[in-house]
Coordinates of C-alpha atoms in Angstrom, one line a residue:
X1 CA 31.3 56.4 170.2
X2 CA 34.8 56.4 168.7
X3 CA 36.1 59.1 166.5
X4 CA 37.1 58.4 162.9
X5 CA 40.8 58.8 163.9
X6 CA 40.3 55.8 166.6
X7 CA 38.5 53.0 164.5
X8 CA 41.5 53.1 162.1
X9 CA 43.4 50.3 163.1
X10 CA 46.5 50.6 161.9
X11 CA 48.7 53.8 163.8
X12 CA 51.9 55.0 162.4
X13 CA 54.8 54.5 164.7
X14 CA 56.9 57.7 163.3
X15 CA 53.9 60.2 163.7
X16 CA 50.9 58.9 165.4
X17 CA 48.7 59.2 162.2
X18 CA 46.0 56.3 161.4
X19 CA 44.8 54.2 158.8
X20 CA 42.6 51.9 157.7
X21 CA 44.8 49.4 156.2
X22 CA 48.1 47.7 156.5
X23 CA 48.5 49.2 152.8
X24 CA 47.2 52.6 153.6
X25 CA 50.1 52.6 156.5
X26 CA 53.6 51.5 154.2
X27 CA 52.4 54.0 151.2
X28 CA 52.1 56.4 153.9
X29 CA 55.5 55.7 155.6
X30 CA 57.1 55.6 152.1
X31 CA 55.5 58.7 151.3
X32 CA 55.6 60.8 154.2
X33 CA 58.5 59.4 156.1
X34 CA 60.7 57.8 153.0
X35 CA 60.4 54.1 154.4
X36 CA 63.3 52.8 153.0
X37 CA 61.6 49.6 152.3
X38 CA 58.8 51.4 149.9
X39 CA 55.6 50.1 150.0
X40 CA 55.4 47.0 148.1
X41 CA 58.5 45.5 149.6
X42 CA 57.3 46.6 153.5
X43 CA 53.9 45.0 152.7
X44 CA 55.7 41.4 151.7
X45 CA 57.6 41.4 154.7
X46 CA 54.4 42.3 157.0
X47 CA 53.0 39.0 155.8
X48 CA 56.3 37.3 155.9
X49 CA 56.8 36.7 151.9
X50 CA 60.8 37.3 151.2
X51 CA 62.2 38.7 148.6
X52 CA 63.5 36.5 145.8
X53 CA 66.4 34.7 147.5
X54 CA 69.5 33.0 145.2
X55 CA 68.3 29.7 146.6
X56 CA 65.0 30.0 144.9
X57 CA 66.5 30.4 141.8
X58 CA 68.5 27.9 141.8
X59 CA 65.5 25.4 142.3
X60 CA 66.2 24.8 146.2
X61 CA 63.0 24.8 148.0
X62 CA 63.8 24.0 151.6
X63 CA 64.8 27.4 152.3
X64 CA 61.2 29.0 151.6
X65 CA 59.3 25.9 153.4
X66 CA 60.8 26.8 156.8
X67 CA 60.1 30.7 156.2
X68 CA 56.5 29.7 155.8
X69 CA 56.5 27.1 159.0
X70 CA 58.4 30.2 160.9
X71 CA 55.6 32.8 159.4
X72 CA 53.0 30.0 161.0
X73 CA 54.3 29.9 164.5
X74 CA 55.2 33.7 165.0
X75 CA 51.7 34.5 164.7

């Protein structure tokens, strides 16, 4: 039988602590370890959604269509 510590999935790289959820780890690395990312903008990049990019703006879609195709084939 597992302990609590060892059914948490998700293991911080920095200390070795463990948490349920992917959310549980950024707050915790922005907390504890001043991610410079913060939480909300390391949780977008863990499921591959990028920051607002200039050619978004601007109308031009391409750009985020092959980030999603990319996202797609990484995993």
């Amino acid at each position: 039988d597992l302990s609590e510590e060892e059914r948490l999935p998700f293991k911080c790289e920095d200390c070795g602590k463990r948490v349920r959820t992917i959310w549980h780890l950024k707050d915790h690395q922005a907390r504890v370890h001043k991610n410079k990312n913060g939480p909300r903008k390391s949780i977008d990049s863990y499921f591959g959604v990028k920051p607002e990019s200039k050619s978004e703006k601007t109308g031009d879609k391409k750009e985020q269509e092959t980030d999603v195709i990319e996202m797609k084939t990484s995993f």
